[in-house]
Amino acid sequence: MALLDDIVPPPGIVRTLCLSNFAKTAGHGVLMAVSVLFFTRTVGIPAEQVGLALSIGAAMAMAASIPAGRLADAVGPRNTTVGFLLLLGVFVGAYAFVESFAALVVVTSLALMAESSTDAARGALIAGLIPQEDRVRAWSYMRAVSNLGVTLGAAAGAVALWFDNRPAYVGLLIAGGAMFVIAGVAYTTVPPVAPVPKESKGPTWTVLRDLPYAAVALLNSVLVMNVAILTVALPIWITGHTDAPKWLYSVILILNTILVVVFQVRAGKGSEDVRGGARALRRCGVLLAVCCGLFALAADRPVWVAVAALLAGAVVHVVGEMLYSAGSWSLAFGLAPDHAQGQYQGMFGMSTQLGSMVTPALATLLIVRLGWPAWIVFAALLLAAGLAAPAVASWAERTRKPAPGTGAEAAVAS
């Protein structure tokens, strides 16, 4: 029964957030499965140009994160989140009508900017709806549900891949856009969160002057590499540098999905405050370094040794991945002032986008050029970031202003 409680979101706001996230990630699953093949095979845009369009869009998305978060702080995060999700649905549906590289750049930039803006505004919304001590648990439910959404969306995309014709691709892309619209409409059922007036003194763009928070975000850029290690580096490694069967990668993805769905909520326990989140990131760095070492062991080994090393590394990786998720959520929210949650979530989201953008190219370059030593490079980076997390988070926490009505202010009031 306890395990079921860790899987099924409780009724109320958290369940609504999860249902919205399920629709959103199902749309992502569709895009992951069909978009690149649609642009290259059906529209006829060269793969290099598709990659360039995605890179331009990613840069535009990073630039939009903080201003979108500031907008959510100023006018209220619920309607801002809904608006950005509706725009995202429209732009994703517009992918189906792209006919040239120039159009692809424009639509991709608009879609990715809407996505990063959604994430920043949604962060402020969750901060306004859910108390600090419950946010990691709420995000854990949302992440568990998101794995199901991506999987089902990708499975739907497989239908288009089987038909491999324009009508199938167009239909799935429009359906993917509709899923983002549904995700936005779901948020209209949660209570509105009032705009939080900024402090009378101090800069409007607080996050841009917050060096300790920027340092935490930089560590996040390194630790988020764990995602691309699984989705980019590992398949290249398995197929090009080990004797393990190629289908093993599909098994690893399925295993990852199941473990996250079942154990993400449990993995987040103890990470409800900043110190707990920092400890989670420290353990995450250690485990991810170990998983890189296990992946490296699979090179030039007998098949059974390679399979055992890769599966063991995958299990260690998913535990580290779940700890990363819990710890990063805790620090992202716990170190952000209430009056500027939007722009702070925009900064943290931007750091995630930076790591996600750099890692695929870095992983491909290192593995192709270095072979197994590439995993040692990744292990060192992840271990260093994880071990540094408690000290950096403690520094950031010491620089936070006390909340009104606490500490010295409470003593004066009494």
GROMACS .gro file of C-alpha atoms in nm:
model
  414
    1MET     CA    1   0.000   0.000   0.000
    2ALA     CA    2   0.288   0.236   0.084
    3LEU     CA    3   0.440   0.167  -0.256
    4LEU     CA    4   0.107   0.251  -0.422
    5ASP     CA    5   0.101   0.582  -0.235
    6ASP     CA    6   0.442   0.659  -0.386
    7ILE     CA    7   0.308   0.601  -0.737
    8VAL     CA    8  -0.047   0.743  -0.742
    9PRO     CA    9  -0.058   1.122  -0.686
   10PRO     CA   10  -0.288   1.238  -0.405
   11PRO     CA   11  -0.615   1.404  -0.510
   12GLY     CA   12  -0.626   1.779  -0.540
   13ILE     CA   13  -0.370   2.020  -0.677
   14VAL     CA   14  -0.086   1.769  -0.704
   15ARG     CA   15  -0.297   1.531  -0.911
   16THR     CA   16  -0.399   1.815  -1.143
   17LEU     CA   17  -0.034   1.913  -1.184
   18CYS     CA   18   0.050   1.553  -1.267
   19LEU     CA   19  -0.228   1.519  -1.523
   20SER     CA   20  -0.112   1.837  -1.693
   21ASN     CA   21   0.247   1.714  -1.691
   22PHE     CA   22   0.136   1.380  -1.833
   23ALA     CA   23  -0.024   1.556  -2.131
   24LYS     CA   24   0.278   1.783  -2.175
   25THR     CA   25   0.531   1.500  -2.170
   26ALA     CA   26   0.318   1.286  -2.400
   27GLY     CA   27   0.348   1.571  -2.649
   28HIS     CA   28   0.724   1.560  -2.596
   29GLY     CA   29   0.729   1.189  -2.662
   30VAL     CA   30   0.556   1.243  -2.996
   31LEU     CA   31   0.809   1.511  -3.092
   32MET     CA   32   1.105   1.299  -2.992
   33ALA     CA   33   0.982   1.012  -3.205
   34VAL     CA   34   0.880   1.185  -3.528
   35SER     CA   35   1.000   1.545  -3.563
   36VAL     CA   36   1.356   1.494  -3.688
   37LEU     CA   37   1.256   1.219  -3.932
   38PHE     CA   38   0.968   1.433  -4.060
   39PHE     CA   39   1.199   1.725  -4.133
   40THR     CA   40   1.472   1.514  -4.294
   41ARG     CA   41   1.277   1.242  -4.478
   42THR     CA   42   0.948   1.410  -4.567
   43VAL     CA   43   1.031   1.781  -4.591
   44GLY     CA   44   1.382   1.714  -4.721
   45ILE     CA   45   1.582   1.947  -4.493
   46PRO     CA   46   1.940   1.816  -4.448
   47ALA     CA   47   2.016   1.674  -4.105
   48GLU     CA   48   2.292   1.933  -4.047
   49GLN     CA   49   2.044   2.215  -4.101
   50VAL     CA   50   1.793   2.051  -3.865
   51GLY     CA   51   2.064   2.035  -3.600
   52LEU     CA   52   2.153   2.400  -3.659
   53ALA     CA   53   1.788   2.505  -3.627
   54LEU     CA   54   1.760   2.319  -3.297
   55SER     CA   55   2.078   2.486  -3.168
   56ILE     CA   56   1.950   2.833  -3.264
   57GLY     CA   57   1.618   2.755  -3.098
   58ALA     CA   58   1.793   2.634  -2.782
   59ALA     CA   59   1.990   2.959  -2.759
   60MET     CA   60   1.671   3.161  -2.801
   61ALA     CA   61   1.501   2.950  -2.533
   62MET     CA   62   1.778   3.021  -2.284
   63ALA     CA   63   1.743   3.394  -2.348
   64ALA     CA   64   1.368   3.380  -2.284
   65SER     CA   65   1.375   3.194  -1.950
   66ILE     CA   66   1.446   3.475  -1.704
   67PRO     CA   67   1.223   3.741  -1.867
   68ALA     CA   68   0.936   3.490  -1.879
   69GLY     CA   69   0.985   3.414  -1.511
   70ARG     CA   70   0.988   3.785  -1.431
   71LEU     CA   71   0.660   3.822  -1.623
   72ALA     CA   72   0.505   3.543  -1.416
   73ASP     CA   73   0.615   3.717  -1.094
   74ALA     CA   74   0.467   4.047  -1.211
   75VAL     CA   75   0.127   3.941  -1.347
   76GLY     CA   76   0.064   3.607  -1.176
   77PRO     CA   77   0.203   3.262  -1.266
   78ARG     CA   78  -0.115   3.064  -1.334
   79ASN     CA   79  -0.244   3.254  -1.635
   80THR     CA   80   0.111   3.307  -1.757
   81THR     CA   81   0.171   2.933  -1.751
   82VAL     CA   82  -0.156   2.865  -1.931
   83GLY     CA   83  -0.077   3.125  -2.197
   84PHE     CA   84   0.271   2.990  -2.266
   85LEU     CA   85   0.142   2.632  -2.289
   86LEU     CA   86  -0.126   2.734  -2.537
   87LEU     CA   87   0.138   2.911  -2.747
   88LEU     CA   88   0.359   2.605  -2.724
   89GLY     CA   89   0.077   2.388  -2.855
   90VAL     CA   90   0.021   2.621  -3.150
   91PHE     CA   91   0.392   2.634  -3.238
   92VAL     CA   92   0.434   2.255  -3.211
   93GLY     CA   93   0.134   2.208  -3.440
   94ALA     CA   94   0.299   2.453  -3.682
   95TYR     CA   95   0.587   2.206  -3.725
   96ALA     CA   96   0.354   2.011  -3.952
   97PHE     CA   97   0.351   2.299  -4.202
   98VAL     CA   98   0.724   2.370  -4.218
   99GLU     CA   99   0.857   2.354  -4.574
  100SER     CA  100   1.201   2.520  -4.555
  101PHE     CA  101   1.504   2.570  -4.334
  102ALA     CA  102   1.412   2.933  -4.266
  103ALA     CA  103   1.063   2.834  -4.153
  104LEU     CA  104   1.211   2.559  -3.936
  105VAL     CA  105   1.439   2.809  -3.760
  106VAL     CA  106   1.148   3.043  -3.689
  107VAL     CA  107   0.906   2.775  -3.566
  108THR     CA  108   1.170   2.592  -3.363
  109SER     CA  109   1.280   2.915  -3.196
  110LEU     CA  110   0.921   3.008  -3.110
  111ALA     CA  111   0.841   2.659  -2.978
  112LEU     CA  112   1.153   2.630  -2.764
  113MET     CA  113   1.110   2.983  -2.629
  114ALA     CA  114   0.751   2.899  -2.534
  115GLU     CA  115   0.873   2.579  -2.367
  116SER     CA  116   1.140   2.748  -2.154
  117SER     CA  117   0.893   3.024  -2.066
  118THR     CA  118   0.638   2.763  -1.961
  119ASP     CA  119   0.888   2.595  -1.731
  120ALA     CA  120   0.985   2.922  -1.562
  121ALA     CA  121   0.624   3.030  -1.510
  122ARG     CA  122   0.519   2.684  -1.394
  123GLY     CA  123   0.798   2.686  -1.135
  124ALA     CA  124   0.659   3.008  -0.989
  125LEU     CA  125   0.308   2.861  -0.996
  126ILE     CA  126   0.412   2.551  -0.802
  127ALA     CA  127   0.600   2.766  -0.552
  128GLY     CA  128   0.281   2.965  -0.496
  129LEU     CA  129   0.050   2.663  -0.469
  130ILE     CA  130   0.254   2.418  -0.264
  131PRO     CA  131   0.443   2.476   0.064
  132GLN     CA  132   0.821   2.445   0.054
  133GLU     CA  133   0.827   2.120   0.252
  134ASP     CA  134   0.592   1.950   0.002
  135ARG     CA  135   0.742   2.072  -0.327
  136VAL     CA  136   1.000   1.797  -0.376
  137ARG     CA  137   0.734   1.532  -0.323
  138ALA     CA  138   0.499   1.705  -0.568
  139TRP     CA  139   0.775   1.730  -0.830
  140SER     CA  140   0.859   1.364  -0.768
  141TYR     CA  141   0.504   1.262  -0.857
  142MET     CA  142   0.519   1.485  -1.164
  143ARG     CA  143   0.846   1.333  -1.281
  144ALA     CA  144   0.722   0.978  -1.232
  145VAL     CA  145   0.415   1.061  -1.440
  146SER     CA  146   0.629   1.235  -1.702
  147ASN     CA  147   0.816   0.913  -1.775
  148LEU     CA  148   0.486   0.745  -1.854
  149GLY     CA  149   0.383   1.038  -2.072
  150VAL     CA  150   0.704   1.036  -2.276
  151THR     CA  151   0.685   0.659  -2.321
  152LEU     CA  152   0.325   0.663  -2.442
  153GLY     CA  153   0.392   0.961  -2.668
  154ALA     CA  154   0.690   0.786  -2.821
  155ALA     CA  155   0.481   0.473  -2.868
  156ALA     CA  156   0.222   0.680  -3.056
  157GLY     CA  157   0.505   0.824  -3.263
  158ALA     CA  158   0.608   0.472  -3.357
  159VAL     CA  159   0.280   0.443  -3.546
  160ALA     CA  160   0.383   0.732  -3.771
  161LEU     CA  161   0.725   0.576  -3.816
  162TRP     CA  162   0.562   0.251  -3.927
  163PHE     CA  163   0.352   0.426  -4.191
  164ASP     CA  164   0.643   0.661  -4.275
  165ASN     CA  165   0.435   0.900  -4.487
  166ARG     CA  166   0.344   1.267  -4.470
  167PRO     CA  167  -0.017   1.233  -4.346
  168ALA     CA  168   0.095   1.017  -4.053
  169TYR     CA  169   0.369   1.260  -3.952
  170VAL     CA  170   0.145   1.565  -3.990
  171GLY     CA  171  -0.134   1.402  -3.790
  172LEU     CA  172   0.100   1.309  -3.504
  173LEU     CA  173   0.261   1.654  -3.491
  174ILE     CA  174  -0.079   1.825  -3.471
  175ALA     CA  175  -0.185   1.575  -3.204
  176GLY     CA  176   0.135   1.651  -3.014
  177GLY     CA  177   0.050   2.021  -3.025
  178ALA     CA  178  -0.298   1.941  -2.896
  179MET     CA  179  -0.145   1.763  -2.594
  180PHE     CA  180   0.031   2.085  -2.492
  181VAL     CA  181  -0.297   2.275  -2.525
  182ILE     CA  182  -0.467   2.017  -2.301
  183ALA     CA  183  -0.184   2.058  -2.049
  184GLY     CA  184  -0.246   2.432  -2.044
  185VAL     CA  185  -0.622   2.401  -2.005
  186ALA     CA  186  -0.571   2.170  -1.706
  187TYR     CA  187  -0.398   2.451  -1.518
  188THR     CA  188  -0.711   2.667  -1.536
  189THR     CA  189  -0.861   2.439  -1.270
  190VAL     CA  190  -0.602   2.521  -1.001
  191PRO     CA  191  -0.638   2.831  -0.780
  192PRO     CA  192  -0.480   3.151  -0.913
  193VAL     CA  193  -0.164   3.274  -0.746
  194ALA     CA  194  -0.150   3.648  -0.691
  195PRO     CA  195   0.147   3.842  -0.825
  196VAL     CA  196   0.408   3.900  -0.556
  197PRO     CA  197   0.517   4.263  -0.538
  198LYS     CA  198   0.890   4.307  -0.553
  199GLU     CA  199   1.073   4.447  -0.254
  200SER     CA  200   1.060   4.826  -0.236
  201LYS     CA  201   1.439   4.841  -0.230
  202GLY     CA  202   1.672   4.650  -0.452
  203PRO     CA  203   1.698   4.568  -0.822
  204THR     CA  204   1.412   4.435  -1.032
  205TRP     CA  205   1.627   4.159  -1.184
  206THR     CA  206   1.738   4.017  -0.850
  207VAL     CA  207   1.859   3.686  -0.986
  208LEU     CA  208   2.116   3.850  -1.214
  209ARG     CA  209   2.301   3.983  -0.906
  210ASP     CA  210   2.275   3.664  -0.700
  211LEU     CA  211   2.620   3.508  -0.739
  212PRO     CA  212   2.565   3.220  -0.490
  213TYR     CA  213   2.248   3.112  -0.672
  214ALA     CA  214   2.434   3.136  -1.004
  215ALA     CA  215   2.700   2.904  -0.859
  216VAL     CA  216   2.432   2.652  -0.762
  217ALA     CA  217   2.287   2.680  -1.113
  218LEU     CA  218   2.633   2.616  -1.261
  219LEU     CA  219   2.663   2.293  -1.062
  220ASN     CA  220   2.321   2.201  -1.197
  221SER     CA  221   2.453   2.251  -1.552
  222VAL     CA  222   2.715   1.985  -1.483
  223LEU     CA  223   2.495   1.736  -1.296
  224VAL     CA  224   2.218   1.754  -1.560
  225MET     CA  225   2.467   1.589  -1.793
  226ASN     CA  226   2.332   1.263  -1.653
  227VAL     CA  227   2.036   1.292  -1.892
  228ALA     CA  228   2.241   1.313  -2.212
  229ILE     CA  229   2.478   1.046  -2.083
  230LEU     CA  230   2.182   0.808  -2.093
  231THR     CA  231   2.016   0.931  -2.412
  232VAL     CA  232   2.318   1.025  -2.627
  233ALA     CA  233   2.647   0.886  -2.496
  234LEU     CA  234   2.526   0.541  -2.393
  235PRO     CA  235   2.371   0.427  -2.725
  236ILE     CA  236   2.683   0.545  -2.913
  237TRP     CA  237   2.898   0.358  -2.663
  238ILE     CA  238   2.700   0.034  -2.675
  239THR     CA  239   2.683   0.016  -3.054
  240GLY     CA  240   3.032   0.139  -3.135
  241HIS     CA  241   3.260   0.033  -2.850
  242THR     CA  242   3.118  -0.281  -2.687
  243ASP     CA  243   3.016  -0.630  -2.798
  244ALA     CA  244   2.683  -0.605  -2.616
  245PRO     CA  245   2.373  -0.654  -2.835
  246LYS     CA  246   2.224  -0.333  -2.970
  247TRP     CA  247   1.880  -0.413  -2.827
  248LEU     CA  248   2.026  -0.386  -2.477
  249TYR     CA  249   1.985  -0.009  -2.496
  250SER     CA  250   1.606  -0.048  -2.530
  251VAL     CA  251   1.608  -0.273  -2.223
  252ILE     CA  252   1.800  -0.007  -2.030
  253LEU     CA  253   1.550   0.264  -2.127
  254ILE     CA  254   1.257   0.047  -2.019
  255LEU     CA  255   1.433  -0.034  -1.692
  256ASN     CA  256   1.499   0.336  -1.633
  257THR     CA  257   1.134   0.426  -1.694
  258ILE     CA  258   1.001   0.158  -1.459
  259LEU     CA  259   1.239   0.243  -1.175
  260VAL     CA  260   1.166   0.616  -1.197
  261VAL     CA  261   0.789   0.560  -1.199
  262VAL     CA  262   0.807   0.329  -0.896
  263PHE     CA  263   1.080   0.490  -0.684
  264GLN     CA  264   1.111   0.863  -0.769
  265VAL     CA  265   0.881   0.976  -0.485
  266ARG     CA  266   1.065   0.756  -0.237
  267ALA     CA  267   1.403   0.878  -0.361
  268GLY     CA  268   1.300   1.236  -0.288
  269LYS     CA  269   1.242   1.175   0.084
  270GLY     CA  270   1.490   1.368   0.294
  271SER     CA  271   1.542   1.634   0.025
  272GLU     CA  272   1.264   1.866   0.138
  273ASP     CA  273   1.497   2.144   0.254
  274VAL     CA  274   1.814   2.296   0.113
  275ARG     CA  275   2.053   2.091   0.323
  276GLY     CA  276   1.875   1.768   0.236
  277GLY     CA  277   1.878   1.863  -0.130
  278ALA     CA  278   2.251   1.935  -0.119
  279ARG     CA  279   2.317   1.595   0.039
  280ALA     CA  280   2.111   1.433  -0.236
  281LEU     CA  281   2.325   1.606  -0.499
  282ARG     CA  282   2.643   1.490  -0.327
  283ARG     CA  283   2.527   1.129  -0.333
  284CYS     CA  284   2.410   1.181  -0.690
  285GLY     CA  285   2.760   1.292  -0.800
  286VAL     CA  286   2.921   0.989  -0.639
  287LEU     CA  287   2.674   0.744  -0.793
  288LEU     CA  288   2.695   0.899  -1.139
  289ALA     CA  289   3.076   0.876  -1.125
  290VAL     CA  290   3.046   0.507  -1.034
  291CYS     CA  291   2.802   0.445  -1.319
  292CYS     CA  292   3.047   0.605  -1.565
  293GLY     CA  293   3.316   0.367  -1.439
  294LEU     CA  294   3.086   0.069  -1.492
  295PHE     CA  295   3.003   0.181  -1.845
  296ALA     CA  296   3.375   0.214  -1.920
  297LEU     CA  297   3.433  -0.146  -1.803
  298ALA     CA  298   3.215  -0.274  -2.088
  299ALA     CA  299   3.474  -0.186  -2.354
  300ASP     CA  300   3.639  -0.483  -2.529
  301ARG     CA  301   3.495  -0.735  -2.284
  302PRO     CA  302   3.316  -1.065  -2.349
  303VAL     CA  303   2.947  -1.019  -2.420
  304TRP     CA  304   2.829  -1.138  -2.079
  305VAL     CA  305   3.074  -0.909  -1.897
  306ALA     CA  306   2.973  -0.611  -2.114
  307VAL     CA  307   2.601  -0.678  -2.056
  308ALA     CA  308   2.650  -0.715  -1.680
  309ALA     CA  309   2.858  -0.396  -1.656
  310LEU     CA  310   2.610  -0.196  -1.865
  311LEU     CA  311   2.306  -0.316  -1.670
  312ALA     CA  312   2.478  -0.251  -1.336
  313GLY     CA  313   2.577   0.095  -1.457
  314ALA     CA  314   2.221   0.163  -1.570
  315VAL     CA  315   2.079   0.077  -1.226
  316VAL     CA  316   2.337   0.296  -1.050
  317HIS     CA  317   2.266   0.572  -1.303
  318VAL     CA  318   1.891   0.576  -1.242
  319VAL     CA  319   1.942   0.601  -0.865
  320GLY     CA  320   2.177   0.894  -0.919
  321GLU     CA  321   1.932   1.045  -1.166
  322MET     CA  322   1.647   1.032  -0.914
  323LEU     CA  323   1.865   1.189  -0.643
  324TYR     CA  324   1.967   1.460  -0.889
  325SER     CA  325   1.602   1.539  -0.962
  326ALA     CA  326   1.507   1.564  -0.594
  327GLY     CA  327   1.814   1.764  -0.495
  328SER     CA  328   1.793   2.010  -0.783
  329TRP     CA  329   1.424   2.081  -0.716
  330SER     CA  330   1.498   2.143  -0.349
  331LEU     CA  331   1.775   2.394  -0.419
  332ALA     CA  332   1.597   2.564  -0.708
  333PHE     CA  333   1.295   2.647  -0.491
  334GLY     CA  334   1.450   2.665  -0.147
  335LEU     CA  335   1.710   2.927  -0.240
  336ALA     CA  336   1.472   3.150  -0.438
  337PRO     CA  337   1.298   3.445  -0.265
  338ASP     CA  338   0.920   3.430  -0.273
  339HIS     CA  339   0.882   3.761  -0.454
  340ALA     CA  340   1.101   3.643  -0.746
  341GLN     CA  341   1.034   3.269  -0.782
  342GLY     CA  342   0.962   3.310  -1.153
  343GLN     CA  343   1.289   3.471  -1.252
  344TYR     CA  344   1.485   3.236  -1.024
  345GLN     CA  345   1.318   2.931  -1.180
  346GLY     CA  346   1.401   3.090  -1.515
  347MET     CA  347   1.770   3.105  -1.416
  348PHE     CA  348   1.769   2.746  -1.294
  349GLY     CA  349   1.589   2.632  -1.608
  350MET     CA  350   1.844   2.816  -1.817
  351SER     CA  351   2.125   2.626  -1.644
  352THR     CA  352   1.947   2.299  -1.724
  353GLN     CA  353   1.913   2.402  -2.087
  354LEU     CA  354   2.284   2.492  -2.100
  355GLY     CA  355   2.392   2.152  -1.974
  356SER     CA  356   2.145   1.975  -2.200
  357MET     CA  357   2.267   2.173  -2.502
  358VAL     CA  358   2.640   2.121  -2.445
  359THR     CA  359   2.647   1.759  -2.335
  360PRO     CA  360   2.538   1.582  -2.658
  361ALA     CA  361   2.815   1.742  -2.863
  362LEU     CA  362   3.068   1.694  -2.582
  363ALA     CA  363   2.970   1.329  -2.532
  364THR     CA  364   2.989   1.249  -2.901
  365LEU     CA  365   3.329   1.419  -2.938
  366LEU     CA  366   3.484   1.257  -2.631
  367ILE     CA  367   3.359   0.905  -2.696
  368VAL     CA  368   3.458   0.908  -3.062
  369ARG     CA  369   3.802   1.058  -2.991
  370LEU     CA  370   3.893   0.898  -2.658
  371GLY     CA  371   3.695   0.578  -2.617
  372TRP     CA  372   3.668   0.452  -2.258
  373PRO     CA  373   3.869   0.743  -2.105
  374ALA     CA  374   3.575   0.967  -2.202
  375TRP     CA  375   3.378   0.806  -1.920
  376ILE     CA  376   3.653   0.897  -1.674
  377VAL     CA  377   3.624   1.261  -1.784
  378PHE     CA  378   3.249   1.253  -1.723
  379ALA     CA  379   3.299   1.076  -1.389
  380ALA     CA  380   3.541   1.346  -1.273
  381LEU     CA  381   3.307   1.629  -1.373
  382LEU     CA  382   3.003   1.474  -1.207
  383LEU     CA  383   3.192   1.377  -0.892
  384ALA     CA  384   3.340   1.725  -0.852
  385ALA     CA  385   3.002   1.893  -0.896
  386GLY     CA  386   2.831   1.658  -0.653
  387LEU     CA  387   3.094   1.694  -0.382
  388ALA     CA  388   3.088   2.073  -0.417
  389ALA     CA  389   2.708   2.095  -0.383
  390PRO     CA  390   2.682   2.104   0.000
  391ALA     CA  391   2.942   2.381   0.038
  392VAL     CA  392   2.797   2.594  -0.243
  393ALA     CA  393   2.439   2.543  -0.121
  394SER     CA  394   2.546   2.637   0.234
  395TRP     CA  395   2.706   2.955   0.101
  396ALA     CA  396   2.390   3.040  -0.091
  397GLU     CA  397   2.170   2.968   0.210
  398ARG     CA  398   2.375   3.199   0.433
  399THR     CA  399   2.319   3.487   0.192
  400ARG     CA  400   1.939   3.453   0.189
  401LYS     CA  401   1.739   3.721   0.366
  402PRO     CA  402   1.518   3.588   0.648
  403ALA     CA  403   1.152   3.559   0.561
  404PRO     CA  404   0.928   3.828   0.709
  405GLY     CA  405   0.822   3.742   1.060
  406THR     CA  406   1.118   3.518   1.137
  407GLY     CA  407   1.441   3.561   1.324
  408ALA     CA  408   1.525   3.915   1.432
  409GLU     CA  409   1.211   4.059   1.275
  410ALA     CA  410   0.993   3.826   1.481
  411ALA     CA  411   1.180   3.924   1.799
  412VAL     CA  412   1.124   4.294   1.729
  413ALA     CA  413   0.754   4.233   1.657
  414SER     CA  414   0.706   4.043   1.980
   0.00000   0.00000   0.00000
